[in-house]
Short mmCIF file of C-alpha atoms in Angstrom, two decimals:
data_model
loop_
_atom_site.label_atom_id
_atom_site.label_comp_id
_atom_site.label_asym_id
_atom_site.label_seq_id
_atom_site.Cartn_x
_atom_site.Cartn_y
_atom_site.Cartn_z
CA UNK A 1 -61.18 52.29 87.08
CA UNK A 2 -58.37 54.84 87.48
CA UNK A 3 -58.04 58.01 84.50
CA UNK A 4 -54.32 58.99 84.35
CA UNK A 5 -53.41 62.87 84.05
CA UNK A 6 -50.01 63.60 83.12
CA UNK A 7 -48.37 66.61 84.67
CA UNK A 8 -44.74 67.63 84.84
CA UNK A 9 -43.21 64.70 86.56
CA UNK A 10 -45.50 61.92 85.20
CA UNK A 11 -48.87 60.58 85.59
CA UNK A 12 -51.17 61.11 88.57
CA UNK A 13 -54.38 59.25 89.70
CA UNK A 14 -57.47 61.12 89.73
CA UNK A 15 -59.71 58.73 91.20
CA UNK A 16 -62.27 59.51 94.06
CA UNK A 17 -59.86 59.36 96.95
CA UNK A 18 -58.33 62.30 95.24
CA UNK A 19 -60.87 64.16 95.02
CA UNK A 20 -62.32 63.65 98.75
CA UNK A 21 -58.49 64.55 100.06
CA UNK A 22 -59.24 67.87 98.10
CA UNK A 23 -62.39 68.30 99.99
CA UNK A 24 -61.08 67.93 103.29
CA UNK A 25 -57.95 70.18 102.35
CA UNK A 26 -61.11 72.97 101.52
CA UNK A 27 -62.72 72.15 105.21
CA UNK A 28 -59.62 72.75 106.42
CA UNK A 29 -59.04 75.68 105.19
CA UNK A 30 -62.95 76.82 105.48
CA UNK A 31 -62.10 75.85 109.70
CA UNK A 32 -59.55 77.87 110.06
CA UNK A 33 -61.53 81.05 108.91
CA UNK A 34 -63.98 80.05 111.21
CA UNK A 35 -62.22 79.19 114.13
CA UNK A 36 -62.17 83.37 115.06
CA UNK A 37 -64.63 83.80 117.63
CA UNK A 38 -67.32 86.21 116.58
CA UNK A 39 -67.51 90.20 116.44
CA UNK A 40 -69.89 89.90 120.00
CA UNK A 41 -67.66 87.13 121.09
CA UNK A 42 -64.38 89.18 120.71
CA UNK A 43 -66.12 92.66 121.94
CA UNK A 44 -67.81 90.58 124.81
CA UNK A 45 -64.06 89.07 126.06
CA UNK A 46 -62.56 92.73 125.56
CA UNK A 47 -65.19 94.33 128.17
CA UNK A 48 -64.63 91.84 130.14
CA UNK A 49 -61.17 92.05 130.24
CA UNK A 50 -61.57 96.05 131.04
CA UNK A 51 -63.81 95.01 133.77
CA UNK A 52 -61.02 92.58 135.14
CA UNK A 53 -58.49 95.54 134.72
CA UNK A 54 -60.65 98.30 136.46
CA UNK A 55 -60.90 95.82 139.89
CA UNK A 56 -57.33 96.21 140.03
CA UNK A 57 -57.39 99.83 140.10
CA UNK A 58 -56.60 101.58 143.49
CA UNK A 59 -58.84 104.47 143.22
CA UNK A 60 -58.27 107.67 145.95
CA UNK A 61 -60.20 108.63 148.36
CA UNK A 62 -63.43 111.04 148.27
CA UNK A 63 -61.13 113.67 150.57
CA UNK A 64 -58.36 113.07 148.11
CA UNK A 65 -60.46 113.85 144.73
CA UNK A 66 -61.79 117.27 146.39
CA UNK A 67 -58.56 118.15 147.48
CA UNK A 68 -56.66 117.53 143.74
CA UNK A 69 -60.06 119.57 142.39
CA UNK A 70 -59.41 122.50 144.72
CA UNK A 71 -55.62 122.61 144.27
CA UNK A 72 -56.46 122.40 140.24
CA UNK A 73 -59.21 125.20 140.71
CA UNK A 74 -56.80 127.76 143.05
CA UNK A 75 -53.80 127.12 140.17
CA UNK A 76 -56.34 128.09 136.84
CA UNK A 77 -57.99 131.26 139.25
CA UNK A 78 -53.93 132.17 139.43
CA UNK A 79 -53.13 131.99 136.11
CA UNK A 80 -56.14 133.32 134.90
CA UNK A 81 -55.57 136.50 136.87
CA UNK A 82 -52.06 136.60 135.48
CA UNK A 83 -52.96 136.22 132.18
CA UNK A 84 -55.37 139.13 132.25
CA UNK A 85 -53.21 141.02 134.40
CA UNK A 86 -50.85 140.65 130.99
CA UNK A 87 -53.52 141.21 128.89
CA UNK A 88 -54.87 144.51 130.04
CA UNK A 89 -51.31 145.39 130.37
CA UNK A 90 -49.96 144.88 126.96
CA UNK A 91 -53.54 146.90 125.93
CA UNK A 92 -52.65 149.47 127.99
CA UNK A 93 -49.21 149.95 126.60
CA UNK A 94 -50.28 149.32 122.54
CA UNK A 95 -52.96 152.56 123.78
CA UNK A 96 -49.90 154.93 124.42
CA UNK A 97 -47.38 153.72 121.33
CA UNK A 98 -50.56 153.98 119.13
CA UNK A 99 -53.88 155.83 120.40
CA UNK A 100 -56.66 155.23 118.52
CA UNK A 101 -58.34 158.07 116.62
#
């Protein structure tokens, strides 16, 4: 036995089959929430793909790495002894335009 519903445009069946075609539009749409991998999955697959991208990596040389670090240590010892240099001369001058009492 079919129960008629009118709508808008006419009558529509409401029988089981309609019902059962809602369900599986509701899986459906349930699926597709859960077809996203998990939080572990996702994090898992990014480390991964960091791993993969680190291999790739030329990396320099032991000699090369102390020579950058002494080249970056001489240039901060320079400009560190400028800067005070600076320093202790801007002091000097601010003691003659204004001695302190």
């Amino acid at each position: 036995m079919e129960k008629l519903k009118s709508s808008e445009d006419g009558f529509t069946a409401t029988t089981e089959e309609a019902k059962k075609q809602r369900e599986q539009e509701n899986l459906k749409k349930s699926k597709k929430k859960s077809d996203k991998p998990g939080f572990f999955k996702r994090l898992g697959g990014k480390i991964k793909d960091i791993f993969s991208e680190l291999k790739k990596v030329t990396w320099p040389s032991f000699s090369k790495v102390v020579k950058n670090t002494g080249v970056v240590l001489v240039i901060v010892l320079v400009f560190l002894v400028v800067i005070t240099a600076f320093d202790f001369g801007l002091g000097q001058l601010l003691n003659l335009v204004a001695p302190r009492a």
